[in-house]
Coordinates of C-alpha atoms in Angstrom, one line a residue:
Chain A
M1 CA 17.8 -13.1 -71.3
E2 CA 17.5 -13.8 -67.6
V3 CA 17.4 -17.4 -68.3
V4 CA 20.7 -17.5 -70.7
D5 CA 22.4 -15.5 -67.8
H6 CA 21.4 -18.3 -65.5
K7 CA 22.8 -20.7 -67.6
T8 CA 26.0 -19.2 -68.1
H9 CA 26.0 -18.6 -64.4
N10 CA 25.0 -22.4 -63.8
L11 CA 28.2 -23.4 -66.2
E12 CA 30.5 -21.0 -64.8
N13 CA 29.6 -22.6 -61.4
G14 CA 29.8 -26.2 -62.5
Q15 CA 33.3 -25.4 -64.2
A16 CA 34.6 -23.8 -60.5
A17 CA 33.3 -26.7 -58.6
E18 CA 34.9 -29.1 -61.0
E19 CA 38.3 -27.2 -60.8
E20 CA 37.8 -27.2 -57.0
E21 CA 37.3 -31.1 -57.0
E22 CA 40.6 -31.4 -59.1
E23 CA 42.6 -29.3 -56.9
E24 CA 41.1 -31.4 -53.7
V25 CA 41.9 -34.8 -55.6
D26 CA 45.4 -33.5 -56.1
E27 CA 46.0 -32.2 -52.7
N28 CA 44.5 -35.4 -51.3
A29 CA 47.1 -37.2 -53.6
N30 CA 49.9 -35.4 -52.7
V31 CA 49.2 -35.8 -48.5
L32 CA 48.9 -39.2 -49.6
Q33 CA 52.2 -39.6 -51.1
F34 CA 53.7 -37.9 -48.3
M35 CA 52.4 -40.1 -45.8
D36 CA 53.3 -43.0 -48.0
S37 CA 56.9 -41.9 -48.0
M38 CA 57.1 -41.1 -44.2
D39 CA 55.7 -44.9 -43.7
A40 CA 58.3 -46.1 -45.9
Y41 CA 60.9 -44.3 -44.2
L42 CA 60.3 -45.1 -40.7
T43 CA 60.0 -48.8 -41.9
L44 CA 63.4 -48.5 -43.5
I45 CA 64.6 -46.7 -40.1
H46 CA 63.5 -49.7 -38.5
S47 CA 65.0 -52.0 -40.9
L48 CA 68.6 -50.9 -40.9
S49 CA 68.4 -50.8 -37.2
S50 CA 67.6 -54.5 -37.3
N51 CA 70.3 -54.8 -40.1
L52 CA 73.0 -53.2 -38.0
R53 CA 72.3 -55.0 -34.9
Q54 CA 72.6 -58.3 -36.7
G55 CA 75.8 -57.2 -38.6
W56 CA 77.4 -56.0 -35.1
L57 CA 76.8 -59.3 -33.4
E58 CA 77.6 -61.3 -36.5
L59 CA 81.0 -59.6 -36.3
A60 CA 81.5 -60.0 -32.6
S61 CA 80.3 -64.0 -33.2
A62 CA 83.1 -64.0 -36.0
R63 CA 85.9 -62.6 -33.7
H64 CA 84.5 -65.2 -30.8
S65 CA 85.2 -67.9 -33.7
M66 CA 88.3 -67.0 -35.6
G67 CA 90.2 -65.2 -32.5
A68 CA 90.5 -61.4 -31.6
Y69 CA 93.9 -61.6 -33.3
R70 CA 92.4 -62.5 -36.9
V71 CA 89.5 -60.2 -37.1
N72 CA 91.3 -57.1 -36.0
T73 CA 91.3 -53.3 -37.0
V74 CA 94.9 -53.7 -37.3
L75 CA 94.8 -55.7 -40.2
L76 CA 92.7 -53.5 -42.2
D77 CA 94.3 -52.1 -45.7
H78 CA 95.9 -48.8 -45.9
T79 CA 97.4 -49.2 -49.1
S80 CA 96.0 -47.2 -51.8
H81 CA 93.4 -48.7 -53.7
S82 CA 90.0 -47.8 -55.3
A83 CA 86.6 -47.8 -53.3
A84 CA 84.6 -51.4 -53.7
T85 CA 81.5 -49.3 -53.3
S86 CA 80.4 -45.5 -54.5
L87 CA 77.5 -43.3 -54.4
L88 CA 76.2 -41.4 -57.6
V89 CA 74.0 -38.3 -56.7
D90 CA 71.8 -36.7 -59.0
E91 CA 71.0 -33.4 -57.5
G92 CA 68.0 -32.6 -59.9
K93 CA 64.8 -31.5 -58.6
E94 CA 64.3 -34.1 -56.5
P95 CA 67.9 -35.5 -55.7
H96 CA 68.4 -39.5 -56.1
F97 CA 71.4 -41.6 -54.9
T98 CA 72.4 -44.7 -56.7
L99 CA 74.6 -47.4 -55.2
C100 CA 77.5 -48.9 -57.3
K101 CA 78.7 -51.8 -55.8
W102 CA 81.6 -54.1 -56.1
G103 CA 83.7 -52.2 -58.8
S104 CA 87.1 -51.8 -57.7
S105 CA 88.8 -54.5 -59.8
G106 CA 87.4 -52.5 -63.0
N107 CA 84.5 -54.7 -63.7
E108 CA 81.1 -53.1 -64.4
K109 CA 79.7 -51.9 -61.3
L110 CA 76.5 -53.1 -60.0
F111 CA 74.1 -50.3 -59.9
L112 CA 71.6 -50.4 -57.0
G113 CA 68.2 -48.7 -56.0
E114 CA 64.6 -48.6 -56.2
E115 CA 62.6 -50.3 -58.9
Q116 CA 59.6 -48.0 -59.3
S117 CA 57.8 -46.9 -62.2
S118 CA 57.8 -43.0 -61.2
R119 CA 61.3 -42.9 -61.0
D120 CA 62.9 -40.6 -63.8
K121 CA 63.6 -42.5 -66.8
S122 CA 67.0 -41.3 -67.5
H123 CA 68.1 -43.2 -64.6
P124 CA 69.2 -46.6 -65.2
Q125 CA 66.6 -49.4 -64.3
I126 CA 68.0 -50.8 -61.3
R127 CA 67.3 -54.0 -59.5
H128 CA 66.7 -54.8 -55.8
R129 CA 69.3 -57.4 -54.5
G130 CA 68.6 -60.0 -52.0
A131 CA 71.6 -61.2 -49.9
T132 CA 73.1 -63.6 -51.9
Q133 CA 70.7 -63.8 -55.0
L134 CA 70.5 -61.5 -58.0
S135 CA 66.8 -60.5 -58.5
E136 CA 65.1 -61.8 -62.0
E137 CA 65.1 -58.0 -63.6
K138 CA 68.1 -57.0 -65.7
T139 CA 69.1 -53.5 -65.5
T140 CA 68.8 -52.0 -69.6
S141 CA 72.4 -50.6 -69.3
E142 CA 74.1 -53.6 -67.5
N143 CA 72.2 -56.2 -69.7
K144 CA 74.3 -59.3 -68.4
A145 CA 73.0 -62.6 -67.7
S146 CA 72.1 -63.1 -63.6
C147 CA 75.0 -65.9 -63.4
E148 CA 77.5 -63.9 -65.1
I149 CA 77.6 -61.3 -62.3
D150 CA 77.2 -63.9 -59.5
D151 CA 81.1 -65.0 -59.6
P152 CA 82.7 -61.3 -60.1
V153 CA 80.2 -60.1 -57.2
Q154 CA 81.2 -63.4 -54.9
K155 CA 84.9 -62.5 -55.8
E156 CA 84.7 -59.1 -54.9
R157 CA 83.1 -59.9 -51.7
S158 CA 85.9 -62.5 -50.9
K159 CA 88.5 -59.9 -51.9
S160 CA 87.1 -57.7 -49.6
L161 CA 87.3 -59.9 -46.7
S162 CA 90.7 -61.3 -47.4
V163 CA 92.1 -58.7 -45.2
F164 CA 91.1 -61.2 -42.3
G165 CA 92.7 -64.4 -44.3
T166 CA 91.4 -66.3 -47.2
L167 CA 89.9 -69.1 -45.1
V168 CA 87.4 -67.0 -43.0
S169 CA 84.3 -68.2 -40.9
P170 CA 81.1 -68.1 -42.4
K171 CA 79.9 -66.0 -39.7
L172 CA 82.5 -63.3 -40.7
R173 CA 80.5 -63.4 -44.1
D174 CA 77.3 -63.4 -42.8
A175 CA 78.5 -60.0 -41.0
Q176 CA 79.7 -58.7 -44.6
L177 CA 76.1 -59.6 -46.0
S178 CA 74.3 -57.8 -43.1
F179 CA 76.3 -54.6 -43.6
E180 CA 76.0 -54.9 -47.2
T181 CA 72.2 -54.8 -46.8
A182 CA 72.2 -52.3 -44.4
L183 CA 74.3 -50.0 -46.8
E184 CA 71.4 -50.7 -49.5
T185 CA 68.7 -49.8 -46.9
L186 CA 70.8 -46.5 -46.1
V187 CA 70.7 -45.5 -49.6
E188 CA 67.0 -46.2 -50.0
I189 CA 66.3 -44.1 -47.0
A190 CA 68.1 -41.4 -48.5
N191 CA 65.8 -41.7 -51.6
R192 CA 62.8 -41.8 -49.4
R193 CA 63.4 -39.0 -47.4
S194 CA 64.2 -37.0 -50.8
E195 CA 60.7 -38.1 -51.6
M196 CA 59.3 -37.2 -48.5
I197 CA 60.9 -33.6 -48.5
C198 CA 59.4 -32.9 -52.3
A199 CA 55.7 -34.7 -51.3
F200 CA 55.9 -32.1 -48.5
D201 CA 56.9 -29.3 -50.4
K202 CA 54.0 -30.1 -52.6
V203 CA 51.4 -30.2 -49.7
N204 CA 52.8 -27.0 -48.3
K205 CA 52.6 -25.0 -51.8
K206 CA 48.9 -26.3 -52.1
S207 CA 47.8 -25.3 -48.5
G208 CA 50.0 -22.3 -48.8
G209 CA 48.1 -21.3 -52.0
S210 CA 44.8 -22.2 -50.8
K211 CA 45.4 -19.9 -47.7
D212 CA 45.9 -16.9 -50.1
Chain B
M1 CA 108.0 -95.9 -17.5
Y2 CA 104.3 -95.9 -18.0
G3 CA 102.7 -96.6 -14.3
F4 CA 105.8 -95.6 -12.2
E5 CA 105.2 -91.8 -12.4
A6 CA 103.7 -91.6 -9.1
M7 CA 107.3 -92.2 -7.7
T8 CA 109.2 -89.7 -9.6
F9 CA 106.9 -87.3 -10.7
N10 CA 106.7 -85.1 -7.7
I11 CA 110.5 -84.6 -7.5
H12 CA 110.2 -82.0 -10.3
G13 CA 106.7 -81.3 -11.2
G14 CA 105.0 -81.9 -8.0
Y15 CA 105.2 -77.9 -6.8
L16 CA 103.7 -77.0 -10.3
E17 CA 101.2 -79.7 -10.7
A18 CA 100.0 -78.3 -7.2
I19 CA 100.2 -74.6 -8.3
V20 CA 98.2 -75.5 -11.8
R21 CA 95.4 -77.4 -9.6
G22 CA 95.1 -74.3 -7.0
H23 CA 94.4 -72.0 -10.4
R24 CA 91.9 -74.6 -11.8
A25 CA 90.1 -73.8 -8.9
G26 CA 90.0 -70.3 -9.8
L27 CA 88.1 -70.9 -13.1
L28 CA 84.8 -69.4 -13.0
T29 CA 81.8 -71.4 -12.1
A30 CA 78.3 -71.6 -13.6
A31 CA 77.2 -69.3 -10.9
D32 CA 79.4 -66.8 -11.8
Y33 CA 78.4 -67.0 -15.4
N34 CA 74.8 -66.3 -14.4
N35 CA 75.8 -63.2 -12.4
L36 CA 77.8 -62.1 -15.3
C37 CA 75.1 -62.5 -17.8
Q38 CA 72.7 -60.3 -16.1
C39 CA 74.9 -57.4 -16.2
E40 CA 73.6 -54.2 -17.7
T41 CA 76.7 -52.7 -18.3
L42 CA 80.5 -53.1 -18.9
D43 CA 80.9 -51.6 -15.5
D44 CA 79.0 -54.2 -14.0
I45 CA 80.7 -56.9 -15.4
K46 CA 84.0 -55.4 -14.0
M47 CA 82.2 -55.4 -10.7
H48 CA 81.3 -59.0 -10.7
L49 CA 84.9 -60.0 -11.9
S50 CA 86.4 -58.1 -8.9
A51 CA 85.5 -61.1 -6.6
T52 CA 87.2 -63.3 -9.0
D53 CA 90.7 -63.9 -9.5
Y54 CA 90.6 -61.4 -12.4
G55 CA 89.8 -58.8 -9.7
P56 CA 93.2 -57.2 -9.1
Y57 CA 93.8 -56.9 -13.2
L58 CA 90.8 -55.0 -13.8
Q59 CA 90.2 -52.7 -10.4
N60 CA 92.3 -50.0 -12.0
E61 CA 90.9 -49.7 -15.3
P62 CA 88.7 -46.2 -16.1
S63 CA 85.4 -46.2 -17.3
P64 CA 83.8 -46.5 -19.8
L65 CA 85.4 -49.8 -20.4
H66 CA 85.6 -51.6 -23.7
T67 CA 85.3 -55.2 -24.4
T68 CA 88.8 -55.4 -25.8
T69 CA 90.0 -53.8 -22.3
V70 CA 88.5 -56.9 -20.5
V71 CA 89.7 -59.4 -22.7
E72 CA 93.2 -57.9 -22.5
K73 CA 93.4 -57.7 -18.7
C74 CA 92.2 -61.1 -18.4
T75 CA 94.8 -62.3 -21.0
L76 CA 97.4 -60.7 -18.8
K77 CA 96.6 -62.8 -15.9
L78 CA 96.9 -65.7 -18.0
V79 CA 100.3 -64.6 -19.1
D80 CA 101.8 -64.0 -15.7
E81 CA 100.5 -67.3 -14.4
Y82 CA 102.1 -69.1 -17.3
K83 CA 105.3 -67.1 -16.9
H84 CA 105.6 -68.1 -13.0
M85 CA 104.9 -71.9 -14.1
L86 CA 107.6 -71.6 -16.9
C87 CA 110.3 -70.1 -14.9
Q88 CA 109.8 -72.9 -12.0
A89 CA 109.8 -75.4 -14.5
T90 CA 112.5 -78.0 -15.4
E91 CA 113.0 -80.3 -18.4
P92 CA 110.8 -81.5 -20.0
L93 CA 108.5 -79.8 -18.4
S94 CA 109.8 -76.4 -19.5
T95 CA 109.8 -77.8 -23.2
F96 CA 106.3 -78.8 -22.9
L97 CA 105.0 -75.8 -21.6
E98 CA 106.7 -73.7 -24.7
Y99 CA 105.4 -75.5 -27.0
I100 CA 101.7 -74.4 -25.6
T101 CA 102.7 -71.1 -27.2
Y102 CA 104.1 -72.3 -30.4
G103 CA 100.4 -71.6 -31.8
H104 CA 100.1 -68.0 -30.7
M105 CA 103.8 -67.3 -32.0
I106 CA 102.3 -68.5 -35.4
D107 CA 99.3 -66.3 -35.1
N108 CA 101.7 -63.2 -34.3
V109 CA 104.0 -64.3 -37.4
V110 CA 101.1 -64.1 -39.6
L111 CA 99.7 -60.9 -38.0
I112 CA 102.8 -59.0 -38.8
V113 CA 103.4 -60.2 -41.9
T114 CA 99.8 -59.3 -42.9
G115 CA 99.8 -55.9 -41.6
T116 CA 103.2 -55.3 -43.2
L117 CA 101.4 -56.1 -46.3
H118 CA 98.6 -53.7 -45.7
E119 CA 101.0 -51.1 -44.9
R120 CA 100.4 -51.0 -41.0
D121 CA 102.3 -49.3 -38.6
V122 CA 104.8 -51.8 -37.1
Q123 CA 104.4 -50.5 -33.9
E124 CA 100.7 -50.9 -34.0
L125 CA 101.1 -54.1 -35.1
L126 CA 103.3 -55.2 -32.0
E127 CA 100.6 -54.0 -29.6
K128 CA 98.1 -56.2 -30.9
C129 CA 100.3 -59.4 -30.6
H130 CA 99.3 -62.1 -28.2
P131 CA 101.7 -61.7 -25.3
L132 CA 102.4 -65.7 -25.0
G133 CA 103.3 -65.4 -28.7
M134 CA 106.1 -62.7 -28.3
F135 CA 109.8 -63.4 -29.2
D136 CA 112.9 -61.2 -29.5
S137 CA 113.0 -60.5 -33.3
I138 CA 109.4 -60.3 -33.9
A139 CA 109.6 -56.7 -35.2
T140 CA 111.9 -57.8 -38.0
L141 CA 109.5 -59.4 -39.6
A142 CA 108.1 -56.7 -41.1
V143 CA 111.2 -56.2 -43.6
A144 CA 110.6 -59.9 -45.3
Q145 CA 108.8 -59.8 -48.9
N146 CA 109.1 -63.4 -49.5
M147 CA 109.0 -66.6 -47.3
R148 CA 112.4 -67.6 -48.0
E149 CA 113.4 -64.2 -46.4
L150 CA 111.1 -64.5 -43.6
Y151 CA 112.6 -67.6 -42.2
R152 CA 116.4 -66.3 -43.5
L153 CA 116.4 -63.0 -41.5
V154 CA 114.0 -64.0 -38.5
L155 CA 112.7 -67.6 -38.0
V156 CA 115.6 -69.6 -38.4
D157 CA 116.5 -68.5 -34.7
T158 CA 113.0 -69.0 -33.2
P159 CA 111.2 -72.5 -32.4
L160 CA 109.2 -72.1 -35.5
A161 CA 112.1 -73.0 -37.8
P162 CA 112.0 -76.3 -38.2
Y163 CA 107.9 -75.9 -39.2
F164 CA 109.3 -73.7 -42.4
S165 CA 110.7 -76.5 -44.3
E166 CA 107.0 -77.4 -46.0
C167 CA 106.2 -73.7 -46.8
I168 CA 109.5 -71.9 -48.2
T169 CA 108.7 -70.6 -51.6
S170 CA 110.2 -67.1 -53.1
E171 CA 106.8 -66.0 -54.0
D172 CA 105.8 -62.7 -52.8
L173 CA 103.8 -62.8 -49.7
D174 CA 100.1 -62.3 -50.6
D175 CA 96.7 -63.1 -48.8
M176 CA 96.6 -66.8 -50.1
N177 CA 100.1 -67.7 -49.6
I178 CA 100.1 -66.1 -46.1
E179 CA 96.9 -68.3 -45.2
I180 CA 98.6 -71.3 -46.6
M181 CA 101.7 -70.6 -44.5
R182 CA 99.5 -69.8 -41.3
N183 CA 98.0 -73.6 -41.7
T184 CA 100.8 -75.2 -42.9
L185 CA 102.8 -73.9 -39.9
Y186 CA 100.2 -74.9 -37.5
K187 CA 99.9 -78.4 -39.0
A188 CA 103.7 -79.2 -38.7
Y189 CA 103.5 -77.5 -35.1
L190 CA 100.6 -79.8 -33.9
E191 CA 102.3 -82.9 -35.6
D192 CA 105.9 -81.9 -33.6
F193 CA 104.0 -81.7 -30.4
Y194 CA 101.9 -85.1 -30.6
K195 CA 105.5 -86.7 -31.5
F196 CA 107.1 -85.1 -28.5
C197 CA 104.1 -86.0 -26.2
Q198 CA 104.7 -89.6 -27.4
K199 CA 108.2 -89.2 -26.9
L200 CA 107.3 -88.5 -23.2
G201 CA 105.3 -91.7 -22.7
G202 CA 103.0 -92.5 -19.5
A203 CA 100.3 -90.9 -18.7
T204 CA 101.4 -87.6 -20.6
A205 CA 101.1 -89.2 -24.1
E206 CA 98.3 -91.0 -23.3
I207 CA 96.2 -87.7 -22.4
M208 CA 98.1 -85.3 -24.8
S209 CA 97.3 -87.7 -27.6
D210 CA 93.7 -87.5 -27.2
L211 CA 93.6 -83.5 -26.3
L212 CA 95.8 -83.0 -29.6
A213 CA 94.2 -85.5 -32.1
F214 CA 90.9 -83.6 -31.1
E215 CA 92.5 -80.2 -31.9
A216 CA 93.8 -81.8 -35.3
D217 CA 90.0 -83.2 -36.3
R218 CA 88.5 -79.9 -35.5
R219 CA 91.2 -77.9 -37.4
A220 CA 90.4 -80.2 -40.4
V221 CA 86.7 -79.7 -40.2
N222 CA 86.9 -75.8 -39.9
I223 CA 89.5 -75.8 -42.8
T224 CA 87.1 -77.5 -44.6
I225 CA 84.1 -75.2 -43.8
N226 CA 86.2 -72.1 -44.2
S227 CA 87.4 -73.0 -47.7
I228 CA 83.8 -73.9 -49.2
G229 CA 83.4 -71.7 -52.2
T230 CA 86.8 -70.0 -52.0
E231 CA 89.7 -70.5 -54.4
L232 CA 91.4 -73.3 -52.4
T233 CA 91.7 -76.4 -54.1
R234 CA 90.8 -80.0 -53.0
D235 CA 94.4 -80.9 -52.7
D236 CA 95.4 -78.1 -51.3
R237 CA 92.8 -78.4 -48.5
R238 CA 93.9 -81.9 -48.0
K239 CA 97.5 -80.8 -47.6
L240 CA 96.7 -78.6 -44.8
Y241 CA 95.2 -81.4 -42.7
S242 CA 97.3 -82.9 -39.9
N243 CA 98.6 -86.5 -40.3
F244 CA 97.3 -87.8 -36.9
G245 CA 93.9 -87.8 -35.3
L246 CA 90.3 -89.8 -35.6
L247 CA 90.1 -88.6 -39.2
Y248 CA 93.2 -89.5 -40.6
P249 CA 93.1 -90.9 -43.2
Y250 CA 89.9 -91.5 -44.6
G251 CA 87.9 -88.9 -43.0
H252 CA 90.4 -86.4 -44.6
E253 CA 89.9 -88.2 -47.9
E254 CA 86.0 -87.4 -47.6
L255 CA 86.5 -84.1 -46.1
A256 CA 88.7 -83.0 -49.0
V257 CA 85.7 -83.0 -51.5
C258 CA 83.0 -81.6 -49.4
E259 CA 81.3 -78.6 -51.4
D260 CA 78.9 -77.8 -48.7
I261 CA 78.3 -78.2 -44.5
D262 CA 75.7 -81.3 -45.1
Q263 CA 78.6 -83.1 -46.9
V264 CA 80.8 -82.2 -44.2
R265 CA 78.2 -83.7 -41.7
G266 CA 77.4 -86.8 -43.8
A267 CA 81.7 -87.4 -43.6
M268 CA 81.9 -86.8 -39.8
E269 CA 78.8 -88.5 -38.7
K270 CA 80.3 -92.0 -39.3
Y271 CA 82.9 -91.4 -36.2
P272 CA 80.9 -92.1 -33.0
P273 CA 82.3 -88.9 -31.2
Y274 CA 81.3 -86.5 -33.7
Q275 CA 78.1 -87.9 -34.3
S276 CA 76.9 -86.5 -30.9
I277 CA 78.3 -83.3 -31.9
F278 CA 76.5 -83.0 -35.3
S279 CA 73.2 -84.3 -33.8
K280 CA 73.1 -81.1 -31.9
L281 CA 72.6 -79.1 -35.4
S282 CA 69.8 -78.9 -37.6
Y283 CA 70.6 -79.4 -41.5
G284 CA 72.3 -76.7 -43.3
E285 CA 73.4 -75.0 -40.1
S286 CA 77.1 -74.4 -38.9
Q287 CA 76.3 -71.5 -36.7
M288 CA 76.4 -73.5 -33.5
L289 CA 79.2 -76.0 -34.3
D290 CA 81.7 -73.5 -33.0
K291 CA 79.8 -73.8 -29.6
A292 CA 79.6 -77.6 -30.0
F293 CA 83.3 -78.2 -30.5
Y294 CA 84.1 -76.0 -27.7
E295 CA 81.9 -77.6 -25.2
E296 CA 83.5 -81.3 -26.3
E297 CA 86.8 -79.5 -25.9
V298 CA 86.1 -78.3 -22.2
K299 CA 84.6 -81.8 -21.5
R300 CA 87.6 -83.7 -22.5
L301 CA 90.2 -80.8 -20.8
C302 CA 88.2 -81.5 -17.5
L303 CA 88.4 -84.7 -17.9
A304 CA 92.4 -84.3 -17.8
F305 CA 92.2 -83.5 -14.4
E306 CA 91.0 -86.9 -13.2
Q307 CA 94.6 -88.1 -13.4
Q308 CA 97.5 -87.3 -11.8
F309 CA 101.5 -87.2 -12.5
H310 CA 101.1 -85.6 -16.1
Y311 CA 101.7 -82.8 -17.8
G312 CA 98.3 -83.0 -19.6
V313 CA 97.2 -80.6 -16.6
F314 CA 99.2 -77.8 -17.8
F315 CA 97.9 -77.9 -21.5
A316 CA 94.2 -78.6 -19.8
Y317 CA 94.4 -75.4 -17.6
M318 CA 95.8 -73.0 -20.0
R319 CA 93.0 -73.9 -23.0
L320 CA 90.3 -73.7 -20.3
R321 CA 91.4 -70.1 -19.0
E322 CA 91.4 -69.2 -23.1
Q323 CA 88.0 -70.8 -23.4
E324 CA 86.8 -68.5 -20.3
I325 CA 88.4 -65.5 -21.7
R326 CA 86.3 -66.3 -24.8
N327 CA 83.4 -66.6 -22.9
L328 CA 83.8 -63.3 -21.3
M329 CA 84.5 -61.6 -24.5
W330 CA 81.1 -62.8 -25.9
I331 CA 79.4 -61.7 -22.7
S332 CA 80.9 -58.4 -23.0
E333 CA 80.1 -58.1 -26.5
C334 CA 76.3 -58.8 -25.6
V335 CA 76.0 -56.5 -22.6
A336 CA 78.0 -53.4 -25.1
Q337 CA 75.6 -54.3 -27.6
N338 CA 72.4 -54.5 -25.9
Q339 CA 72.1 -58.0 -27.0
K340 CA 71.7 -60.3 -23.9
S341 CA 69.1 -62.6 -25.1
R342 CA 71.9 -63.9 -27.3
V343 CA 74.5 -64.3 -24.6
H344 CA 74.0 -68.3 -24.2
D345 CA 74.6 -68.8 -27.8
S346 CA 78.4 -69.1 -27.5
V347 CA 79.1 -69.5 -23.7
V348 CA 80.6 -72.5 -22.5
F349 CA 80.0 -73.5 -19.1
I350 CA 83.4 -75.1 -17.5
F351 CA 81.7 -76.4 -14.4

C-alpha cells in the first residue's frame, strides 16, 4: 500500500514538474517574443529616421536643382481627389495595419505589410516592396504578374509628382521614393508596436499568475 | 563696330559697368563660404552674413529664421541692384537688362497657371512669384482656361507675346501642356535673346553667344534626363531643344533618342567642353551633374569680367548672384537639417 502511494505521489510530482517546465518554456517564449518585437521596433525607428533624413535632403537637393519656384508648397493640388494611399486597420485581438498604395485612379490598390507566417491567415498575403522593384511573391488576393503592376505604379508616382511639372529632376523622384519607404516603415512600426504590446501583456499575465 | 567699343561704350554704359564691377567685388569668397559651412544654426548664418552685402537685408529678421526667409531677403538685394541699373540704363542696354528677366517672367506665368489649375488662391501664388519676373497684368492669368485665352487676355501686352506663336492651342491647360508651354516659351526666349545679342555685335555678341549657347546645351541635357521614363515622345523632346548651341543639330539628334543617363553621357562626351564635365561623374550617376554644370557656368561667367566695354558683365553678374543665392539656400538647408557633412555636395565657389 505504501509502495502504491509512493508511486502515485511520484507520478503526480512528475506531472507537476512537467507542467511547470511547460509553463516556464511558454513564459520564456513570450519574453523572447517581446524582446524580438522590441528589437525590431527599435531597428525600424532608426531606419525611419534615416529614410526621413535622406528624403528631406533629397527634397532640398531637388529645390536646389529645379529652383524654389518649381518645388513649392503653393503648387500642391487643392482640387478634390481621392487619396493615393490609405491605411486599413484591423482592430482585432492584436491590431494590424495594412498600407494600400497608389490606388487613386481606380486601379487595384497594392497591399503592403509584413510577410510572416504567424500573421492571421484572413489577412491578404502581402509583399515587401523595395524602392522600385517588386518582390517575387504575389499576393493571393491580387494575383497579378509583377510586370503588369509596375506601369500603373510608375504612372501613379509620376501623377503625384506632376503637381511640380511633368519634367522633374531625378532628385525629386528619389525624394518621393525615400518618403514612400518611410511611410511603409511607419506602418511596419505600428504593426511591431502592436505585437510588442500583445507580447508584453502575455508576459505580464504569466508573471501576475505566477505571483498569485 | 567690333574693336572700337573703347571709344564709345563709356558714354552711355561706363557708369553702369563701373557699378556692376563694384557689385561683383561684393560676391562671397571661399573664406565666407567656409565660415558659413561651419555654422550650427540659421542665426549663425545670419550673423556671418551681417558682415557682407546682405547684412542690411537680414538684420531686422526675427529669430527663428527660416531657409526661405534667407533666400527671399538675398533675392530682394539682387532685385534692388537690378532695378537701380535698369532705371539708369539707356538703349540698347535697357532692353538687354530686360531680356535677363524674361526667364523669371516665364516661370511666374507657369506658377500662376499651375497654381490656378490646382485651385490655389491667387494672392498666395503672387506672393511666391519671383520679383524680377513680375508684370502688371499677372494676376489676370488666373482666369484663362487655355493657351489661346492666356495669350489673348494677358500675354499679348507683355514681352512674352512673340514667344507664344509656337505653342498656342485651344486645348485646356493640364500638367503636360503646361510643361510643354514652359519649355517652348523658354526655347523661344533663348533664341530671341541670342539673336538680339548677335545684332548688338562686338564683344557683347562674342561673349553672350558663348554663355547663351552653354545655357541652351545645358537645357537640352536637363530636358533629356528629366524626360526619361515619362510620356514625352522623342519628337516632342526634340522640339523642346533650342536651335543653336554646340549640340545643335547633331547632338540634339542623339539626345532625343537617349533612354538612360549612360546614353546621354555617350552623346555628350563627343564634345570636348562637355567631356570634362561628364568625366567627373561615375557611370550611371546623375546626382553631381547639376554641380558640374554650375561649376562650368561659373567659370565662363567669371571670364566675362576679363574683358571690358560689353554688356556680358551685366548678364554674368546677375547669374553669379543667382548662383550665390543657390549656395546660401543649400547651406541653410544643410544647417537646418543638421546635415553639414553634405554641405559641399552642391556649393559652387565663385572665387
